[in-house]
GROMACS .gro file of C-alpha atoms in nm:
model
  435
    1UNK     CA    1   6.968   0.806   0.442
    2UNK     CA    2   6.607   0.783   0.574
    3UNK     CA    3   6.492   0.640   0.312
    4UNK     CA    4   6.773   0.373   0.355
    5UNK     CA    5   6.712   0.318   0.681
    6UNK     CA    6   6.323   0.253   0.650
    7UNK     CA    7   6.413   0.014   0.384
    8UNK     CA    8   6.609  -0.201   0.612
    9UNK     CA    9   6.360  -0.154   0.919
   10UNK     CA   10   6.133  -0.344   0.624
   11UNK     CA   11   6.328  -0.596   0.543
   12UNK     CA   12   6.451  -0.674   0.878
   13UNK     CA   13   6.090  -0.695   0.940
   14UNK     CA   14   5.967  -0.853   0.724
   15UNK     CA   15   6.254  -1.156   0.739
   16UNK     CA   16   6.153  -1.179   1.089
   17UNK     CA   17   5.804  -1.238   1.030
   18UNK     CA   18   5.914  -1.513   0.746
   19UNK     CA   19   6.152  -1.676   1.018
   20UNK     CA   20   5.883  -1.679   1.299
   21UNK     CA   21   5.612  -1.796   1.065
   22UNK     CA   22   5.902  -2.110   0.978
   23UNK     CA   23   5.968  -2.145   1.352
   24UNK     CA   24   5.638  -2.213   1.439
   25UNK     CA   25   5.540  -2.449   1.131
   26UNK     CA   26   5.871  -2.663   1.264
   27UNK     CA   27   5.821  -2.609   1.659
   28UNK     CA   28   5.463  -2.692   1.592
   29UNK     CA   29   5.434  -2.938   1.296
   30UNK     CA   30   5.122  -3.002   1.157
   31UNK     CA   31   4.913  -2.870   1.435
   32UNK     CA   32   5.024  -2.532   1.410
   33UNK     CA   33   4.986  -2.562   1.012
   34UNK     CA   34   4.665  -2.668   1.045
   35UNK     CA   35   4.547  -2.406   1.321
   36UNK     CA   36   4.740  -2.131   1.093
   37UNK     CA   37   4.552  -2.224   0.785
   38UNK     CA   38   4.230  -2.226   0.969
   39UNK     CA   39   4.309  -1.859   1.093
   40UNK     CA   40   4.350  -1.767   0.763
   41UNK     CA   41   4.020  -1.910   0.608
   42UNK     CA   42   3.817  -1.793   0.916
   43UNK     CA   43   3.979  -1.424   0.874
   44UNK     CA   44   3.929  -1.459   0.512
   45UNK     CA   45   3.560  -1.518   0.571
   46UNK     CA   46   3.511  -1.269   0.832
   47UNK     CA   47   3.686  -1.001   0.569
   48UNK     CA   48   3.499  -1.161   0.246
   49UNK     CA   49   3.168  -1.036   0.485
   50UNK     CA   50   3.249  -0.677   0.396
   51UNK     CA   51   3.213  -0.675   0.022
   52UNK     CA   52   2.887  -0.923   0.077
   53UNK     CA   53   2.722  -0.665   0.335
   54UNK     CA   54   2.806  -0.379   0.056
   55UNK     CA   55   2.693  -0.594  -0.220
   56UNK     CA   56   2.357  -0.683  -0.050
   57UNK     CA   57   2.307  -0.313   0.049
   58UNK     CA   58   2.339  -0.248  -0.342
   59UNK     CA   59   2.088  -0.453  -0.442
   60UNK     CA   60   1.841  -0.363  -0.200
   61UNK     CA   61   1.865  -0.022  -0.197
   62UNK     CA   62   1.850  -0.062  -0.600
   63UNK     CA   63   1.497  -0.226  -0.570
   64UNK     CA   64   1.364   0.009  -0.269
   65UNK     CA   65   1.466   0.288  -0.517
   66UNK     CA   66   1.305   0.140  -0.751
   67UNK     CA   67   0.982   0.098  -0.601
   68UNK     CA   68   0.974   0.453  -0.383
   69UNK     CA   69   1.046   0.616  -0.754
   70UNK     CA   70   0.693   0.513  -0.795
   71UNK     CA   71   0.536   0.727  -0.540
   72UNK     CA   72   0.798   1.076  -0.523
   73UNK     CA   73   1.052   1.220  -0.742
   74UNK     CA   74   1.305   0.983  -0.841
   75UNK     CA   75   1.587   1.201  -0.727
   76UNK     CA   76   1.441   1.206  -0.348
   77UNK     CA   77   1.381   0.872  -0.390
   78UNK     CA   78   1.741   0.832  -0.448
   79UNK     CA   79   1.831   1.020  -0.107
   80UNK     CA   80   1.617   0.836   0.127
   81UNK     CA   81   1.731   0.503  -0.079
   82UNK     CA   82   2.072   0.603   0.070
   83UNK     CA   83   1.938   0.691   0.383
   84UNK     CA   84   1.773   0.382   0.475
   85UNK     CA   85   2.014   0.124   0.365
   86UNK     CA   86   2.284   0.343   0.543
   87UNK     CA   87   2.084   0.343   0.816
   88UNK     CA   88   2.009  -0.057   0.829
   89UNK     CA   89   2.407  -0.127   0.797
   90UNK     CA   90   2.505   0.127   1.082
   91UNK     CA   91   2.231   0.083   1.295
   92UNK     CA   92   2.240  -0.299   1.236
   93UNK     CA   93   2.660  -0.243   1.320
   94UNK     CA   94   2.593  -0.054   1.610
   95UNK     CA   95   2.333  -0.239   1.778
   96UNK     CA   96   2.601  -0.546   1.802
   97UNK     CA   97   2.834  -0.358   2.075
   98UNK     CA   98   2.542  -0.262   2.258
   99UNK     CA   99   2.391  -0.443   2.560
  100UNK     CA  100   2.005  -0.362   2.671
  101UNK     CA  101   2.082  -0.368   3.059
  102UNK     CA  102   2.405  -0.107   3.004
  103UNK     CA  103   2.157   0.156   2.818
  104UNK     CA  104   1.804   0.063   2.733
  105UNK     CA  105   1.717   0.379   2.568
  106UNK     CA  106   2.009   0.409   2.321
  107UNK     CA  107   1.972   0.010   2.255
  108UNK     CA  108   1.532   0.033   2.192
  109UNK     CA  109   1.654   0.368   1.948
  110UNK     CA  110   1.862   0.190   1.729
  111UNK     CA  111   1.655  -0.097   1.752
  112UNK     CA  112   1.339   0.065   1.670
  113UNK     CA  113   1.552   0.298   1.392
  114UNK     CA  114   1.639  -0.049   1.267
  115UNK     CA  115   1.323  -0.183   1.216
  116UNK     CA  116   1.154   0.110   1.030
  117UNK     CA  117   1.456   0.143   0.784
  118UNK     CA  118   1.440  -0.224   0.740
  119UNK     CA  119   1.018  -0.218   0.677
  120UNK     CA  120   1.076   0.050   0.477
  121UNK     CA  121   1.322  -0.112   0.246
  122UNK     CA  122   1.136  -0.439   0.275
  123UNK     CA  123   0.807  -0.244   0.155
  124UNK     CA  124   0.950  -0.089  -0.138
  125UNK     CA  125   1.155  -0.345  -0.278
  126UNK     CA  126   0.835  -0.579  -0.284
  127UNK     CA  127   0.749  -0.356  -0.620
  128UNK     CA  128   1.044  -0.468  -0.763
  129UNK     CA  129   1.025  -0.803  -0.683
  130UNK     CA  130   0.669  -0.838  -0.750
  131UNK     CA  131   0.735  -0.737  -1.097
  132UNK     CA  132   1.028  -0.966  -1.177
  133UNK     CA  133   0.790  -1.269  -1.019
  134UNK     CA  134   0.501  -1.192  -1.185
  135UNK     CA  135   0.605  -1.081  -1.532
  136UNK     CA  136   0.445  -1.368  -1.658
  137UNK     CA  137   0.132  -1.353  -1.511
  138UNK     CA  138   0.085  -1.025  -1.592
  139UNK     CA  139   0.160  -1.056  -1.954
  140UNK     CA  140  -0.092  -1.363  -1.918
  141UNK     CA  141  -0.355  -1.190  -1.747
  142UNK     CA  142  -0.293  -0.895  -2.038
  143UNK     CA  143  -0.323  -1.094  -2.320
  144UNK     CA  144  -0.640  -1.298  -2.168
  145UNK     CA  145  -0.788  -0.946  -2.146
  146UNK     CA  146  -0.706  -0.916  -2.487
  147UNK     CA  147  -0.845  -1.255  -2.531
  148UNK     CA  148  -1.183  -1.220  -2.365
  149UNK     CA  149  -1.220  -0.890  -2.504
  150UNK     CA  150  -1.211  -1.010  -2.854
  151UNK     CA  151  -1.378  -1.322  -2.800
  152UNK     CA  152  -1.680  -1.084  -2.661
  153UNK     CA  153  -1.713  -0.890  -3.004
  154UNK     CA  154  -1.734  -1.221  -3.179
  155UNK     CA  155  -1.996  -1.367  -2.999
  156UNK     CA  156  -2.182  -1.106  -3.062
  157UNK     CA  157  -2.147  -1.115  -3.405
  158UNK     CA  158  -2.209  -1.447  -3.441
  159UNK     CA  159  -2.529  -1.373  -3.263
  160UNK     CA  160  -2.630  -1.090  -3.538
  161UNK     CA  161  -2.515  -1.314  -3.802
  162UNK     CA  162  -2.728  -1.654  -3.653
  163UNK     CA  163  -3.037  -1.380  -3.649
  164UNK     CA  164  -2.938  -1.233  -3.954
  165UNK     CA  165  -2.924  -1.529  -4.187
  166UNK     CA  166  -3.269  -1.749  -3.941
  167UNK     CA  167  -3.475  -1.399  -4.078
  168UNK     CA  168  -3.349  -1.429  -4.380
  169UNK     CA  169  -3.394  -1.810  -4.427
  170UNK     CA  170  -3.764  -1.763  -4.239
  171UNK     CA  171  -3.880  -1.529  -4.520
  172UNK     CA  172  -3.768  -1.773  -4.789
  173UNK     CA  173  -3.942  -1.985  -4.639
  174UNK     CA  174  -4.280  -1.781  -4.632
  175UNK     CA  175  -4.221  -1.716  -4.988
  176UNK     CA  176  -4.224  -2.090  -5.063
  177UNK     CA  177  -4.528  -2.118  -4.908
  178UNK     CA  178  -4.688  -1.849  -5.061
  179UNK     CA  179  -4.538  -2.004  -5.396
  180UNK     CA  180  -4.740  -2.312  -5.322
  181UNK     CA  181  -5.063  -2.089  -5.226
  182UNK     CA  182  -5.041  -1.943  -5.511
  183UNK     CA  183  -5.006  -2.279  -5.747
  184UNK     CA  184  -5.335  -2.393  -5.609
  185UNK     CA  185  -5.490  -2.093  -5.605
  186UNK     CA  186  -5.492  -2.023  -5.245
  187UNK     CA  187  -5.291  -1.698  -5.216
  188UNK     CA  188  -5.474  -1.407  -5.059
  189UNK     CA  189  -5.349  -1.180  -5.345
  190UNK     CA  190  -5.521  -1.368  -5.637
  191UNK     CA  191  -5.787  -1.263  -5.788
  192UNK     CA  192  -6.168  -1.413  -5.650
  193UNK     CA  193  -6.211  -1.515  -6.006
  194UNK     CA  194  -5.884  -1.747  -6.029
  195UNK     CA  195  -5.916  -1.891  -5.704
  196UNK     CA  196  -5.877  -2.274  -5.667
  197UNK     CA  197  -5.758  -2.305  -6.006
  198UNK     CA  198  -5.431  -2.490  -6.009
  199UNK     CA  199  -5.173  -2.376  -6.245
  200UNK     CA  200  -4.877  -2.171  -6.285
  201UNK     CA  201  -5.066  -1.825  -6.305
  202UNK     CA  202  -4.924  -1.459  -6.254
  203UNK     CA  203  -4.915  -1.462  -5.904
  204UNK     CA  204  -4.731  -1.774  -5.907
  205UNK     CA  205  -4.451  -1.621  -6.143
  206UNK     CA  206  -4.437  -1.315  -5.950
  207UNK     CA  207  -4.393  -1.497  -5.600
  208UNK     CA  208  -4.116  -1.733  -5.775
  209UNK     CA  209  -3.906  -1.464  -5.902
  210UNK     CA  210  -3.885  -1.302  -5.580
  211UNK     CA  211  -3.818  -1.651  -5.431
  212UNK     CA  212  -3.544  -1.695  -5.654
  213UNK     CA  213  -3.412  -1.355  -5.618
  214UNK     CA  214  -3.425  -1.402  -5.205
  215UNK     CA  215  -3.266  -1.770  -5.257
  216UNK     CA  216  -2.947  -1.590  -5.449
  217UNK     CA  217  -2.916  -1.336  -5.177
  218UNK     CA  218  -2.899  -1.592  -4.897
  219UNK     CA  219  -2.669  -1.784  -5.058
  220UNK     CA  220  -2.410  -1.411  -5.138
  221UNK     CA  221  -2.504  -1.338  -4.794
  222UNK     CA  222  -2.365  -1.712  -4.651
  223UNK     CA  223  -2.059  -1.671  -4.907
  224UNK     CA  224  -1.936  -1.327  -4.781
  225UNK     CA  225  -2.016  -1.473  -4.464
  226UNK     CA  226  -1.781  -1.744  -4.503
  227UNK     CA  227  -1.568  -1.498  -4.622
  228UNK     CA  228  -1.588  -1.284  -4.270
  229UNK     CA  229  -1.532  -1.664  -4.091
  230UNK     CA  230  -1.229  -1.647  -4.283
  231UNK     CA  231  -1.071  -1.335  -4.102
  232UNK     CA  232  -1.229  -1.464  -3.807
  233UNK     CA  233  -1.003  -1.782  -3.813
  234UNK     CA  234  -0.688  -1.514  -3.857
  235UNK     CA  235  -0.785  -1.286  -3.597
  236UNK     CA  236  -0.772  -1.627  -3.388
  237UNK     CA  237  -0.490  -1.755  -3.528
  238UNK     CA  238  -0.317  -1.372  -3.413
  239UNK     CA  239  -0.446  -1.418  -3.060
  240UNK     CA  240  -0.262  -1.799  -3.035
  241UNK     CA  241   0.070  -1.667  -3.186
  242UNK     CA  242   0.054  -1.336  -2.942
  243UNK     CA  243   0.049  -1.618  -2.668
  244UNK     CA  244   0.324  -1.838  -2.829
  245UNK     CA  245   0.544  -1.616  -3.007
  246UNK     CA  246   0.753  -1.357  -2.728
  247UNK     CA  247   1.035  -1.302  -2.986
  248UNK     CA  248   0.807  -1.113  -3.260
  249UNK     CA  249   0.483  -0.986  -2.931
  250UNK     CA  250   0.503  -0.664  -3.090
  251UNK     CA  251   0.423  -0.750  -3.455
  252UNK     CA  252   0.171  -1.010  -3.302
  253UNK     CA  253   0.019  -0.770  -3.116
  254UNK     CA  254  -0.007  -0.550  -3.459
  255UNK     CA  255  -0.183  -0.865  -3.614
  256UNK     CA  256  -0.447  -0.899  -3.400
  257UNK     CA  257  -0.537  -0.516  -3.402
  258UNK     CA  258  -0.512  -0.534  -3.775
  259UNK     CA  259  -0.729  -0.871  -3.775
  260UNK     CA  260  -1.021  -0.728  -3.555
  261UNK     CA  261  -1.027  -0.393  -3.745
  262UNK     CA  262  -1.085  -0.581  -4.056
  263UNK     CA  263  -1.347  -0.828  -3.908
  264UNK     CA  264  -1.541  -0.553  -3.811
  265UNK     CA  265  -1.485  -0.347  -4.165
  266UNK     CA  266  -1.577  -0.633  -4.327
  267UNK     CA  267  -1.912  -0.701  -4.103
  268UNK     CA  268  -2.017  -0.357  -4.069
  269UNK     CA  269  -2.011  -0.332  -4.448
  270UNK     CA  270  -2.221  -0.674  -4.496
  271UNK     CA  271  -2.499  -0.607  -4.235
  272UNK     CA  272  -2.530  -0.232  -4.258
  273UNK     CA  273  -2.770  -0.259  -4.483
  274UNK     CA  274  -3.013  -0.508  -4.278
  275UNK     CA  275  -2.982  -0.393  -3.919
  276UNK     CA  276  -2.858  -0.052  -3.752
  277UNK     CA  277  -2.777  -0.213  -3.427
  278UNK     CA  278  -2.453  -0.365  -3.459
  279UNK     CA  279  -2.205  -0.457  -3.173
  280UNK     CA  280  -1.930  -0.238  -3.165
  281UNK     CA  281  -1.547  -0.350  -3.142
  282UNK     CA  282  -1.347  -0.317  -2.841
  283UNK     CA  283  -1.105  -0.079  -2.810
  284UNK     CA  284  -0.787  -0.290  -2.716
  285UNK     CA  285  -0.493  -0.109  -2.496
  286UNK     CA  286  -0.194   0.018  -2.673
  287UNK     CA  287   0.116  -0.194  -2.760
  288UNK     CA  288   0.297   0.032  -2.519
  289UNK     CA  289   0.017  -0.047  -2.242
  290UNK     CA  290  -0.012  -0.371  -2.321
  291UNK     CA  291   0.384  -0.476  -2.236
  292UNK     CA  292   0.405  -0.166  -1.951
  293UNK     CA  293   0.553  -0.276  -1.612
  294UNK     CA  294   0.339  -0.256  -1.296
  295UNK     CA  295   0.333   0.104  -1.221
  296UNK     CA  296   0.126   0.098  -0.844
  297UNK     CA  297  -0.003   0.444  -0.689
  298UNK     CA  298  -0.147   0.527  -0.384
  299UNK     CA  299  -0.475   0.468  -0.506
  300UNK     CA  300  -0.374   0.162  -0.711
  301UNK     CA  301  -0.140  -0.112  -0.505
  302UNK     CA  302  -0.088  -0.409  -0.673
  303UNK     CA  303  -0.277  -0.716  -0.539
  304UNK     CA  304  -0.038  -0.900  -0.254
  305UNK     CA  305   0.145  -1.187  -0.298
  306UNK     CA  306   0.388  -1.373  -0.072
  307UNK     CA  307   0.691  -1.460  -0.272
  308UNK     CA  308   0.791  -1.129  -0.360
  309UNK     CA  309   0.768  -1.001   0.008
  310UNK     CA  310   0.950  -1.320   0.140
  311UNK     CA  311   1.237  -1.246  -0.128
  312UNK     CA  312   1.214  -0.870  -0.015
  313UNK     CA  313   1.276  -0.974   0.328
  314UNK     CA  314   1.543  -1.202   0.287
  315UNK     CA  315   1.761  -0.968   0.131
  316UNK     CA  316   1.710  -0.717   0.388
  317UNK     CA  317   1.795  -0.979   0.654
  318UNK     CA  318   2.114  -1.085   0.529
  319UNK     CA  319   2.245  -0.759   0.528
  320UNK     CA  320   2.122  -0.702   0.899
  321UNK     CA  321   2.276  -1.045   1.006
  322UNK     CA  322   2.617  -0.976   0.819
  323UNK     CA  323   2.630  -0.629   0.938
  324UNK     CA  324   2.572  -0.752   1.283
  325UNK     CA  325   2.815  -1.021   1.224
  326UNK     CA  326   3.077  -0.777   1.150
  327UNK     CA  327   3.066  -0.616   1.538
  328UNK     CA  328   2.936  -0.921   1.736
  329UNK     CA  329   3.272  -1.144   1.581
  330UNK     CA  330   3.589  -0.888   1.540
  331UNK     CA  331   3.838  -1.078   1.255
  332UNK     CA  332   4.198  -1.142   1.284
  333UNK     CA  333   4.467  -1.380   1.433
  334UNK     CA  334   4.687  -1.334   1.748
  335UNK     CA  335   4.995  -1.124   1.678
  336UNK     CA  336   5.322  -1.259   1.885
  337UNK     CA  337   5.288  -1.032   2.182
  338UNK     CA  338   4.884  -1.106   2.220
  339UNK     CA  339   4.965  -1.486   2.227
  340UNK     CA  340   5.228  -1.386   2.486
  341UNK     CA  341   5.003  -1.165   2.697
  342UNK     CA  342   4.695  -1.459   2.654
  343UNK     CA  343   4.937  -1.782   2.750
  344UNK     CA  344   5.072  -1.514   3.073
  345UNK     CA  345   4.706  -1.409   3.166
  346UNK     CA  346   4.535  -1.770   3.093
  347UNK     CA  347   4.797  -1.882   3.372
  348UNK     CA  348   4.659  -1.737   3.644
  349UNK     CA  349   4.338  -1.926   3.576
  350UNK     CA  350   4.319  -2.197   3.901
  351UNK     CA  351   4.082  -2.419   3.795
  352UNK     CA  352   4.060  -2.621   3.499
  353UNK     CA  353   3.877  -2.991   3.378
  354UNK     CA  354   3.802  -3.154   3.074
  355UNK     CA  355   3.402  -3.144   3.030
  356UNK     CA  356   3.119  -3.295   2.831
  357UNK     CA  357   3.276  -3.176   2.481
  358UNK     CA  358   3.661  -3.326   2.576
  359UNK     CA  359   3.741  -2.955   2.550
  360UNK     CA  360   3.945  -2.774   2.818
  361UNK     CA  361   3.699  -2.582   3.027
  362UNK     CA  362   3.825  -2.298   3.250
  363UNK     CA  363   3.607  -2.172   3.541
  364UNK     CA  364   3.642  -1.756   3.478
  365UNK     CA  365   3.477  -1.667   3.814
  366UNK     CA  366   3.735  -1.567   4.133
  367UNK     CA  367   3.718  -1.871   4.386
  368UNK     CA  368   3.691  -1.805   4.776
  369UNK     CA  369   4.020  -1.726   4.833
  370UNK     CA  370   4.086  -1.477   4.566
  371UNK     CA  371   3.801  -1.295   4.692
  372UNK     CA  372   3.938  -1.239   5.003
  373UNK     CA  373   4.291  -1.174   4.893
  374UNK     CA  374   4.097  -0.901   4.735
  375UNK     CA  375   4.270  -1.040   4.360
  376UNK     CA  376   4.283  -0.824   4.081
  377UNK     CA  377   4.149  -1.041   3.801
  378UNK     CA  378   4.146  -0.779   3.509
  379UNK     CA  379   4.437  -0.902   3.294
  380UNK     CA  380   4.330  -1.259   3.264
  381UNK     CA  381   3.959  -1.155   3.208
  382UNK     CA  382   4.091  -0.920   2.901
  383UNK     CA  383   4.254  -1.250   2.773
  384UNK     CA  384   3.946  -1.394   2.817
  385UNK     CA  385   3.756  -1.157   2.625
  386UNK     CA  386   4.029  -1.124   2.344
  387UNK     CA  387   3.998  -1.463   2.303
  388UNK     CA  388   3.613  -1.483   2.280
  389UNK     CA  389   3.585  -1.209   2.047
  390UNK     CA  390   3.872  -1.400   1.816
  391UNK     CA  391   3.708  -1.740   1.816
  392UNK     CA  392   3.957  -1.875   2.050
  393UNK     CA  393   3.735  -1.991   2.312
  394UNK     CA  394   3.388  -2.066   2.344
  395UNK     CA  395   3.139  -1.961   2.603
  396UNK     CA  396   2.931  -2.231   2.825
  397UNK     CA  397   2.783  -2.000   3.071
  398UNK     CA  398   2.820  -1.684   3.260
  399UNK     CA  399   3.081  -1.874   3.472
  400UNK     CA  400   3.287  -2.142   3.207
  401UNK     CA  401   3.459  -2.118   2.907
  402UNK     CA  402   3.629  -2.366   2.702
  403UNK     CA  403   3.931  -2.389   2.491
  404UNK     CA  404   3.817  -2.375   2.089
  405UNK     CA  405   4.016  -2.615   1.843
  406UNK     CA  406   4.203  -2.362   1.716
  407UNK     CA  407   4.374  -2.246   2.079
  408UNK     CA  408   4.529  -2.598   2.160
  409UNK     CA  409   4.836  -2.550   1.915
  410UNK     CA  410   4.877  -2.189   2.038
  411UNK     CA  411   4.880  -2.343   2.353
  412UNK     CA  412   5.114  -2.607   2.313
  413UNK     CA  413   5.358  -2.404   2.116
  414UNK     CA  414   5.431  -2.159   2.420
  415UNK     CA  415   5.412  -2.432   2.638
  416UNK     CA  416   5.691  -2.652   2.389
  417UNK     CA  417   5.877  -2.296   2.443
  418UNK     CA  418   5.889  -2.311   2.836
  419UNK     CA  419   5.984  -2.647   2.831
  420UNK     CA  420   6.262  -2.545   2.573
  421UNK     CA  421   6.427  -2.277   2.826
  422UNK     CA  422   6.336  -2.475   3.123
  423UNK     CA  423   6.569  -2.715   2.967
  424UNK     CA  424   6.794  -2.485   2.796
  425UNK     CA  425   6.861  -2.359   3.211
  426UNK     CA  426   6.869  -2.736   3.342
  427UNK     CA  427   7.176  -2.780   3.099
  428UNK     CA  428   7.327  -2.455   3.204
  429UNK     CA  429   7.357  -2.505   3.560
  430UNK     CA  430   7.489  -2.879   3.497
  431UNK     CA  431   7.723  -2.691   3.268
  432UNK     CA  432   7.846  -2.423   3.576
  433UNK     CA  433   7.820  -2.745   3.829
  434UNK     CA  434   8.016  -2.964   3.652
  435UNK     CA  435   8.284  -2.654   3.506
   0.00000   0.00000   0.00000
């Protein structure tokens, strides 16, 4: 039987509800439609706040954890993570339904709790942000230092090789002119009895053959050269497709390790054998260093830039503003008996004119005389206030407030009401006069 009965107390309720809702949409035609479907979408936007604030609080407490893991254990990261974005929400809440001049200390606390969560959060989500913003130009700066590092080496080889080959081509060239000493008989080496005598004599023969021998060399040692210019052009040709090619940076990356290690193999071999001296090859970062996200220290921050901070920020702001929104603007329509209670309580109101706006503007102060008929004006100034804090009316100044678009078919229902029963009465009494 209960259960019955609570099952009809629903349904009786609930076809009440329907039938008021269809009395008003007929007593007030399309105004009240209209003001009822704005209720709705301004409730609905008030309540869509909530999952926004969470949502917000999500991400930023995702990226401050991310960037405090940096620094501490990732697990007490975690808890202070939690900490500060609870403490931004509540404190950000709280500080809405307080006033400075009611309790300065409690309102500068919160505030000042407020700020430090929210600097801290702001702080440590800059890592994150920094990192998404500048992916690119670290992965440009990294393969630049890659880059330079290579291009380094090979200008130094191509110094040893330009020496390497002008010594060699300078002591053909002595030879040549010893060659042609030694045809006229000028070379210090021949004997004093065969000097001046032009001819092809021992000396000559001797000097030729090692010519000729030198003359083969350079040209090898210009051939394997070419070859080494060869591996040169692919080491390059690694170092533009580890730029261009992001799908396959790994195997890239491989290529131009690979490349360098064989340009120097293949040098070191060649010139061994005519200097000791040789440049050595750079030792080039890891693959797993070389694509690494920014991991800052203490000792190592990141260099600053604006973008990520302002992005930081923002996030952090809209979940202050929303979570101050939430307190400062309280959601919902009027039920029945708070329309009643406003429409009694706006009543007692004396003075009313239409201002600037074309609004209805209602002076909330007591005039002379209700001051000193001592008038209690608490009911009416809760209407006021339930009203302000619904979006019903609109404050001017400490003393006015005026009537929000929303509030006029409110108003003129009741008011269409009254005149209903005042007429409903009129016909009543005519009725008993005339019976």
């Amino acid at each position: 039987m209960p259960d019955l009965s609570d099952r009809f107390n629903n349904n009786y309720k609930k076809h009440a509800m329907e039938n008021r809702l269809i009395t008003q949409l007929k007593s007030g035609g399309i105004g009240r439609l209209i003001n009822i479907v704005q209720t709705l979408f301004v409730s609905f936007l008030r309540i869509w706040s909530i999952p926004i604030v969470l949502l917000l609080s999500l991400a930023s407490g995702f990226t401050t954890f991310y960037g405090m893991s940096y620094f501490i254990t990732p697990w007490i990261a975690l808890i202070i993570t939690v900490a500060i974005q609870s403490i931004i929400v509540i404190c950000s809440f709280e500080l809405a339904g307080i006033h400075l001049k009611a309790n300065r200390l409690r309102y500068f606390s919160v505030l000042t709790s407020l700020i430090i969560a929210f600097v801290a959060s702001m702080a440590f989500s800059y890592f994150k942000f920094y990192e998404i913003s500048e992916h690119g130009s670290i992965r440009i700066e990294r393969i630049n230092e890659v880059g330079n590092q290579v291009d380094e080496y090979l200008k130094k080889l191509v110094v040893v090789k330009s020496s390497l080959l002008a010594q060699q081509k300078q002591e053909l060239e002595k030879l040549a002119k010893e060659m042609s000493q030694a045809y006229f008989g000028n070379h210090p080496d021949i004997p004093s009895q065969y000097k001046n005598q032009v001819g092809e004599g021992p000396v000559w023969r001797h000097i030729k053959a090692v010519h000729q021998e030198k003359q083969v060399q350079l040209t090898q040692l210009e051939q394997q050269f070419s070859l080494i210019d060869q591996s040169t052009a692919t080491l390059q040709a690694s170092l533009n497709k580890l730029d261009s090619d992001l799908t396959h940076s790994e195997q890239a990356y491989q290529e131009v390790s690979q490349s360098l290690h064989k340009v120097q193999l293949e040098f070191n071999q060649l010139t061994a054998k005519y200097r000791t001296d040789l440049p050595s090859a750079p030792v080039l970062m890891t693959y797993s260093q070389f694509t690494e996200t920014v991991k800052p220290s203490v000792n190592n921050l990141p260099k600053f830039t604006l973008f990520p901070l302002i992005i930081a920020g923002m996030v952090d702001f809209f979940t202050v503003l929303l979570s101050y929104r939430l307190e400062f603007s309280a959601p919902g329509p009027l039920t029945e008996r708070e329309e009643e209670l406003v429409f009694e309580c706006l009543k007692q109101f004396s003075e009313f004119r239409i201002n600037e706006n074309d609004a209805v503007e209602i002076i909330i102060e007591k005039t002379d005389i209700e001051r000193a008929r001592h008038y209690v004006d608490w009911p009416r100034m809760f209407a006021v206030g339930l009203l302000l804090s619904r979006g019903f009316l609109r404050k001017v100044d400490d003393r006015r407030v005026e009537f929000a678009p929303n509030l006029y078919p409110l108003i003129a229902e009741k008011m269409g009401d009254k005149l209903q029963q005042i007429k409903a009465q009129t016909a009543m009494k005519n009725s008993a006069r005339n019976g």
